[in-house]
mmCIF file of C-alpha atoms in Angstrom:
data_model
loop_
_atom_site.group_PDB
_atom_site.id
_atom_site.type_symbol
_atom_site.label_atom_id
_atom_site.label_comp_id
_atom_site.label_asym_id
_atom_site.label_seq_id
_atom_site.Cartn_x
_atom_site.Cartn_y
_atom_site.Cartn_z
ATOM 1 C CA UNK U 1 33.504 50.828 109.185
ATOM 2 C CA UNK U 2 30.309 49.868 110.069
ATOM 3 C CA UNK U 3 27.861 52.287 110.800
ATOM 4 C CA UNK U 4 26.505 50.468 114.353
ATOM 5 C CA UNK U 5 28.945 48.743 115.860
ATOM 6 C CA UNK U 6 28.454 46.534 119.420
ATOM 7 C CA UNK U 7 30.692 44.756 122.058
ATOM 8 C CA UNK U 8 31.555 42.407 122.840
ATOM 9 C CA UNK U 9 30.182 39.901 120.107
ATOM 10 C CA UNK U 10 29.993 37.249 122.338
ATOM 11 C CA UNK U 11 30.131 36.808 126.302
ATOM 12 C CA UNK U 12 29.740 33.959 128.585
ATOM 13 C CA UNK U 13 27.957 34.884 132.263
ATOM 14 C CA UNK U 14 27.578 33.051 135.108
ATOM 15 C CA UNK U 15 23.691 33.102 136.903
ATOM 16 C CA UNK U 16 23.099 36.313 138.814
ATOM 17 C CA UNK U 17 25.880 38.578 137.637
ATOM 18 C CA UNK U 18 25.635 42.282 136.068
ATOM 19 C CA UNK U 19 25.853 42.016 132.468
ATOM 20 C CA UNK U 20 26.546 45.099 129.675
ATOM 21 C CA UNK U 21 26.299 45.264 126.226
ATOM 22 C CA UNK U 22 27.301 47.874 124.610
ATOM 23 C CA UNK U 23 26.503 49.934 120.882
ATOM 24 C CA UNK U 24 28.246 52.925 119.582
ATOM 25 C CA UNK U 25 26.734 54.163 116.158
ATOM 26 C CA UNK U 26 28.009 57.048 113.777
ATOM 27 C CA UNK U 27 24.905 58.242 111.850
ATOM 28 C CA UNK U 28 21.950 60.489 113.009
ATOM 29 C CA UNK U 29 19.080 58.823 114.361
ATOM 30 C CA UNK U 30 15.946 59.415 115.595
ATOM 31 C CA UNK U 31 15.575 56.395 117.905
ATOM 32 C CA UNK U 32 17.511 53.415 119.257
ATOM 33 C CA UNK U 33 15.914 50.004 119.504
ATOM 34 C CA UNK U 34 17.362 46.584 121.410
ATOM 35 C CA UNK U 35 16.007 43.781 120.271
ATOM 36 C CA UNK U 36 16.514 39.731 121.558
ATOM 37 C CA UNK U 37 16.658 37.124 119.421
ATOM 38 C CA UNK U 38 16.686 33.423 121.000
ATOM 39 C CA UNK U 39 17.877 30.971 119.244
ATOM 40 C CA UNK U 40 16.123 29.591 116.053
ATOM 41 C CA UNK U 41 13.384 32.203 117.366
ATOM 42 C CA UNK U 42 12.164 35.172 116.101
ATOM 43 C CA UNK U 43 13.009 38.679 117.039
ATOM 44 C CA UNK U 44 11.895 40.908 119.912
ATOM 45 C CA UNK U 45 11.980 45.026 120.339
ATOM 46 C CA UNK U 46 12.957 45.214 124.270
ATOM 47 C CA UNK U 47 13.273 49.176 124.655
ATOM 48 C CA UNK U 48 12.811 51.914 122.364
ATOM 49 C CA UNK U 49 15.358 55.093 123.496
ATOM 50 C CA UNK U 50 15.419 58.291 122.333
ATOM 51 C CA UNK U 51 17.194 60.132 124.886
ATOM 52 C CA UNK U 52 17.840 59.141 128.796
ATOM 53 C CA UNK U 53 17.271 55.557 130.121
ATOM 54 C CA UNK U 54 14.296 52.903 130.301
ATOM 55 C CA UNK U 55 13.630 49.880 132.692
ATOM 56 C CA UNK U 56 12.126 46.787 132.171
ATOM 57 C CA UNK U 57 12.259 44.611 134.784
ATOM 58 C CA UNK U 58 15.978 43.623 135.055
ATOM 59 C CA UNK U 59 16.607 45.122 132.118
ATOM 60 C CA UNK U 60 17.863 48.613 131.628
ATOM 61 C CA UNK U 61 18.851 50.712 128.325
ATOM 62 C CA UNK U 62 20.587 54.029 128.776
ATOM 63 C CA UNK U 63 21.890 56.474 125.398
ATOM 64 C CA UNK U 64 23.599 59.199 125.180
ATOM 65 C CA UNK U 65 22.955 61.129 121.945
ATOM 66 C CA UNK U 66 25.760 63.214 122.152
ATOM 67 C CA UNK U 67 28.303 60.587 122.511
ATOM 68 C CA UNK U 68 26.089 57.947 120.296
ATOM 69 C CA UNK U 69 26.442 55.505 122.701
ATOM 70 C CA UNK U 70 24.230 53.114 124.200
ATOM 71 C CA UNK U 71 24.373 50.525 126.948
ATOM 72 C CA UNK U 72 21.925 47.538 127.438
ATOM 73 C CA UNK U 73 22.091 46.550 131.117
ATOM 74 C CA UNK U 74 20.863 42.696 132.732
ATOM 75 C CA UNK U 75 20.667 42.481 136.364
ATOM 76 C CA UNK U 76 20.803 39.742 138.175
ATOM 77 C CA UNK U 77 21.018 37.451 135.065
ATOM 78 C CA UNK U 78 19.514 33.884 134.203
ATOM 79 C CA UNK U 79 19.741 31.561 131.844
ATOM 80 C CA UNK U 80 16.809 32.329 129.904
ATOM 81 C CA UNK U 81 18.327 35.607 128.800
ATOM 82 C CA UNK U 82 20.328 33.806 127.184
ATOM 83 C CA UNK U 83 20.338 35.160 123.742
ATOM 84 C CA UNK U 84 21.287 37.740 120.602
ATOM 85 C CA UNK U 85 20.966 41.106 121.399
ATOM 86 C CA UNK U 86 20.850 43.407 118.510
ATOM 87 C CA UNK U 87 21.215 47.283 118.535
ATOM 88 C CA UNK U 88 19.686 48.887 115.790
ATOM 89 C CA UNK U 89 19.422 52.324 114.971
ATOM 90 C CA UNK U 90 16.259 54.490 113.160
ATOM 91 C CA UNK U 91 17.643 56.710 110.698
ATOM 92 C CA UNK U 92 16.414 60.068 109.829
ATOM 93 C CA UNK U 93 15.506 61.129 105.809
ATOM 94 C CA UNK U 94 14.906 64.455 105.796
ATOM 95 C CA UNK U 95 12.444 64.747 108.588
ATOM 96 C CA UNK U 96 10.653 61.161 107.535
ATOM 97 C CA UNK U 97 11.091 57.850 109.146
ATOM 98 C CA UNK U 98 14.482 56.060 107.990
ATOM 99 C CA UNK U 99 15.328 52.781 107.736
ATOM 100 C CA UNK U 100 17.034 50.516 110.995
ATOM 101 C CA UNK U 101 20.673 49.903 110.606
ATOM 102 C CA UNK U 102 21.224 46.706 112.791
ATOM 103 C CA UNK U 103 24.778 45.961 114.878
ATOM 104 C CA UNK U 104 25.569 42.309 114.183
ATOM 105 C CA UNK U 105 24.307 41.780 117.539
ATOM 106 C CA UNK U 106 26.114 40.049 120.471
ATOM 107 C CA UNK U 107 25.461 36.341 121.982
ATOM 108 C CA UNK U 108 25.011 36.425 125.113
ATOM 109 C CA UNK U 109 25.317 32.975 127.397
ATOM 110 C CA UNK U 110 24.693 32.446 131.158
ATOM 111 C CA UNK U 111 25.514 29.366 132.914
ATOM 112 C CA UNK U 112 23.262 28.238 135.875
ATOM 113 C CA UNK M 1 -4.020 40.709 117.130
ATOM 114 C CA UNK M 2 -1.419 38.065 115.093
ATOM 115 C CA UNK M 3 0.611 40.921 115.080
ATOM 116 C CA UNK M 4 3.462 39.848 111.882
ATOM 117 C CA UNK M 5 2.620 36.647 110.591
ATOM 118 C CA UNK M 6 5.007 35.289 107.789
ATOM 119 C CA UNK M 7 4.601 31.579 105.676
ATOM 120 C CA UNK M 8 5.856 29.071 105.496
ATOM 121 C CA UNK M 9 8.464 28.715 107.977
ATOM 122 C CA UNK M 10 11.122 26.415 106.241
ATOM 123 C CA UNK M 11 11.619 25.898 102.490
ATOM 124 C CA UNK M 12 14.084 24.416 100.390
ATOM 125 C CA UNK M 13 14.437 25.236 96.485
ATOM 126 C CA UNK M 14 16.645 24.222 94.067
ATOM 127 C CA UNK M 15 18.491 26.391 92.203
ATOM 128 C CA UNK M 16 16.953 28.556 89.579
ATOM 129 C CA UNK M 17 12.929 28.011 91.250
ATOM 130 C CA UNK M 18 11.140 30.810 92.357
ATOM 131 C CA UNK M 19 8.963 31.258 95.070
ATOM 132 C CA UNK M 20 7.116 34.033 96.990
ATOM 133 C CA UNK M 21 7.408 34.636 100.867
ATOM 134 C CA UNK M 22 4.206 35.562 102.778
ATOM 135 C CA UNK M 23 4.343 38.356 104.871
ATOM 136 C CA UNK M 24 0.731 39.705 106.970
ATOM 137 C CA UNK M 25 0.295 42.224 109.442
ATOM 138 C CA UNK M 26 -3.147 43.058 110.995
ATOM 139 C CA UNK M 27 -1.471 46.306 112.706
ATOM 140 C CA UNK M 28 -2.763 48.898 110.217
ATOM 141 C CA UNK M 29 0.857 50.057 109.605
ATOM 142 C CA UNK M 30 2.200 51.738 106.861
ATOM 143 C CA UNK M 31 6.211 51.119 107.219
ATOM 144 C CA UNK M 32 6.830 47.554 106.459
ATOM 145 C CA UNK M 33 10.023 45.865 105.048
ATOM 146 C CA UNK M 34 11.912 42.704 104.992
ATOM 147 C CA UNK M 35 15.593 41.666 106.303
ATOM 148 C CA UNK M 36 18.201 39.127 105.225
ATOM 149 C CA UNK M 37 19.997 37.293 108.098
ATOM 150 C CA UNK M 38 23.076 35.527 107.266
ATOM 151 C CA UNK M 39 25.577 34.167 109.962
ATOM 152 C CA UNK M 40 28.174 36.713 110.967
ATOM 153 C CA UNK M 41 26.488 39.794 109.898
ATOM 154 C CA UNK M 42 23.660 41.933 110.844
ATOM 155 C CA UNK M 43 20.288 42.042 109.845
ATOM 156 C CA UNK M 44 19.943 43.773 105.995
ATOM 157 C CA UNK M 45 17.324 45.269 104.918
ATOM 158 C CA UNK M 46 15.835 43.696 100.974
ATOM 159 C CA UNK M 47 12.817 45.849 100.589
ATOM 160 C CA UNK M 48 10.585 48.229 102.103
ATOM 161 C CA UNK M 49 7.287 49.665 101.848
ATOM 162 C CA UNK M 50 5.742 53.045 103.000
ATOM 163 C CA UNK M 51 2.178 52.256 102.276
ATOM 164 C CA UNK M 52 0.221 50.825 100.000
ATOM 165 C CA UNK M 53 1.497 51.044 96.296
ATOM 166 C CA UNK M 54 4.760 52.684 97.370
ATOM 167 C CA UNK M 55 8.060 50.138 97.280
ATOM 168 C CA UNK M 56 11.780 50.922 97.920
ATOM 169 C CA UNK M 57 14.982 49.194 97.446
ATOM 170 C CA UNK M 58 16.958 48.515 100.568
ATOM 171 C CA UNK M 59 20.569 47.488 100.714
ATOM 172 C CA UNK M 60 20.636 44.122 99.310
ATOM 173 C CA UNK M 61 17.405 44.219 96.343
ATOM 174 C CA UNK M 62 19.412 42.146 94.023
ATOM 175 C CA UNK M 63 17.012 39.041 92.891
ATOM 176 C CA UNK M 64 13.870 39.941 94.831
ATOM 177 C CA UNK M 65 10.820 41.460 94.241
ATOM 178 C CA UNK M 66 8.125 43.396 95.937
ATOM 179 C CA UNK M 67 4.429 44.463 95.436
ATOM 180 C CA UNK M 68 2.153 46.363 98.328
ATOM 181 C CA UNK M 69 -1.454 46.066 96.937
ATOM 182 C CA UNK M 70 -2.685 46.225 100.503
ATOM 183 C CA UNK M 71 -1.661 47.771 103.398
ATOM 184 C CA UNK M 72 -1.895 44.588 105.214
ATOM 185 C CA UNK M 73 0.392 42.259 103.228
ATOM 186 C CA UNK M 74 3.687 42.939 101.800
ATOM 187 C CA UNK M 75 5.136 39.609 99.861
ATOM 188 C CA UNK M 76 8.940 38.956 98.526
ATOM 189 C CA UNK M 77 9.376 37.055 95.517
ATOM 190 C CA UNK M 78 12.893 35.440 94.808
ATOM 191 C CA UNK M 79 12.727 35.311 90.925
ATOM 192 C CA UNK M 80 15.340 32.539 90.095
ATOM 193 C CA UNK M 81 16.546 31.519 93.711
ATOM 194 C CA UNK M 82 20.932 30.900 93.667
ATOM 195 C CA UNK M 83 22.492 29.551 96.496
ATOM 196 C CA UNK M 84 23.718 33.074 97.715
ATOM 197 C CA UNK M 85 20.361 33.594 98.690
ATOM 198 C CA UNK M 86 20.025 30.756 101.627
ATOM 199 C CA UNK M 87 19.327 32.648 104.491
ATOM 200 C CA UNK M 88 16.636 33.357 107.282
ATOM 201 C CA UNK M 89 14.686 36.090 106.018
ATOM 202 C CA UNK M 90 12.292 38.201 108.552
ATOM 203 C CA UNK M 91 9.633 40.685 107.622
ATOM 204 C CA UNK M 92 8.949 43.677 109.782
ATOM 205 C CA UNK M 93 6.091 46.571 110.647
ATOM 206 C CA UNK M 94 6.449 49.513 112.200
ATOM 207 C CA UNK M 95 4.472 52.401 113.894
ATOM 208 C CA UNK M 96 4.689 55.855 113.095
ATOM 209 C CA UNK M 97 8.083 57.190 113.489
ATOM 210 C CA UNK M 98 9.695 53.361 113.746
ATOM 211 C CA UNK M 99 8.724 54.123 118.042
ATOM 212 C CA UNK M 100 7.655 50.423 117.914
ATOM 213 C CA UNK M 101 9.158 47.825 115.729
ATOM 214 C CA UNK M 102 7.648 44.369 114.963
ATOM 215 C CA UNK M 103 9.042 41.161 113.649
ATOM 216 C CA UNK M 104 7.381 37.835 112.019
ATOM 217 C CA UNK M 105 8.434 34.639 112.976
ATOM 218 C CA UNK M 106 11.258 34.256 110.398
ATOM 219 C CA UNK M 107 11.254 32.106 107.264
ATOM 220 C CA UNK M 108 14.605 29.583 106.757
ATOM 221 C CA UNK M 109 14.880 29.462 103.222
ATOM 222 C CA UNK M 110 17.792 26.828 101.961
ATOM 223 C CA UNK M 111 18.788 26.340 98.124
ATOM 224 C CA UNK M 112 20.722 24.129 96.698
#
């Protein structure tokens, strides 16, 4: 089983809907990072969460440590968020910064 | 600030070459590593680096090397590149505690 898992891999939108991604994780972390990858781009942090919820925009990331679940949120969507969204996860060693563990991210498409 | 800058962008070896991938980051950061991104799976962590002089073996070191002589750069070296080893590779800095995470442009490395 893989240690960050996210759903749904892939999902299809049409302009202006709601849109949520979703990442459920079974290690101990210290943070929670989405990231957006367009294609043949490179790769961009979009929220950093450690507890609660953060807003960017239309954009909104919520977690909930105690369930190790977190939710990435689009409002109002467009076709240029089109993209990969990747959850990754910042492990803990013994009080030191970890390494990320990365879900295998979910494609997100939306149709003018 | 370049922020991560990584060279070249696209290369194509034949089997058995080796090369070294550039990796530069004018951050000051200590945490830096590099990722493997194949189709279908998650980003996978090669090699990282805590600071200068100080390398680690991440999940997938097979056939690549690392050296930190600086805290600025932080290059890979495929020894004898196989075909298993096509892939888009990214290298990565990070702030204290992994709160913000940084990505270079991506190299697309194909051999045949």
């Amino acid at each position: 089983k893989n240690e960050v898992e996210q759903s749904p891999q892939n999902l299809t939108a049409q302009e202006g809907e709601f849109i949520t991604i979703n990442c459920s994780y079974s290690v101990g972390i210290s943070a929670l990072h989405w990231l957006q990858q367009h294609p043949g781009g490179g790769i961009v942090s979009l929220f950093m969460l450690s507890s609660g919820k953060k807003k960017h925009g239309r954009l909104i990331a919520t977690i909930n440590i105690q369930e190790k679940h977190s939710s990435l949120h689009i409002t109002a969507s467009h076709p240029r968020d089109s993209a990969v969204y990747i959850c990754a996860v910042l492990g803990v060693i013994g009080g030191s910064q970890g390494n990320l563990i990365f879900g295998k991210g979910t494609k997100l498409s939306v149709k003018p | 600030n370049a922020g991560v800058t990584q060279t070249p962008k696209f290369q194509v070896l034949k089997t058995g070459q080796s090369m070294t991938l550039q990796c530069a980051q004018d951050m000051n950061h200590e945490y830096m590593s590099w990722y493997r991104q194949d189709p279908g799976m998650g980003l996978r962590l090669i090699h990282y680096s805590v600071g200068a002089g100080i390398t680690d073996q991440g999940e997938v070191p097979n056939g690549y090397n690392v050296s930190r002589s600086t805290t600025e750069d932080f290059p890979l070296r495929l020894l004898s590149a196989a075909p298993s080893q096509t892939s888009v590779y990214f290298c990565a800095s990070s702030s204290p505690r992994g709160t913000s995470q940084y990505f270079g442009p991506g190299t697309r490395l194909t051999v045949l």
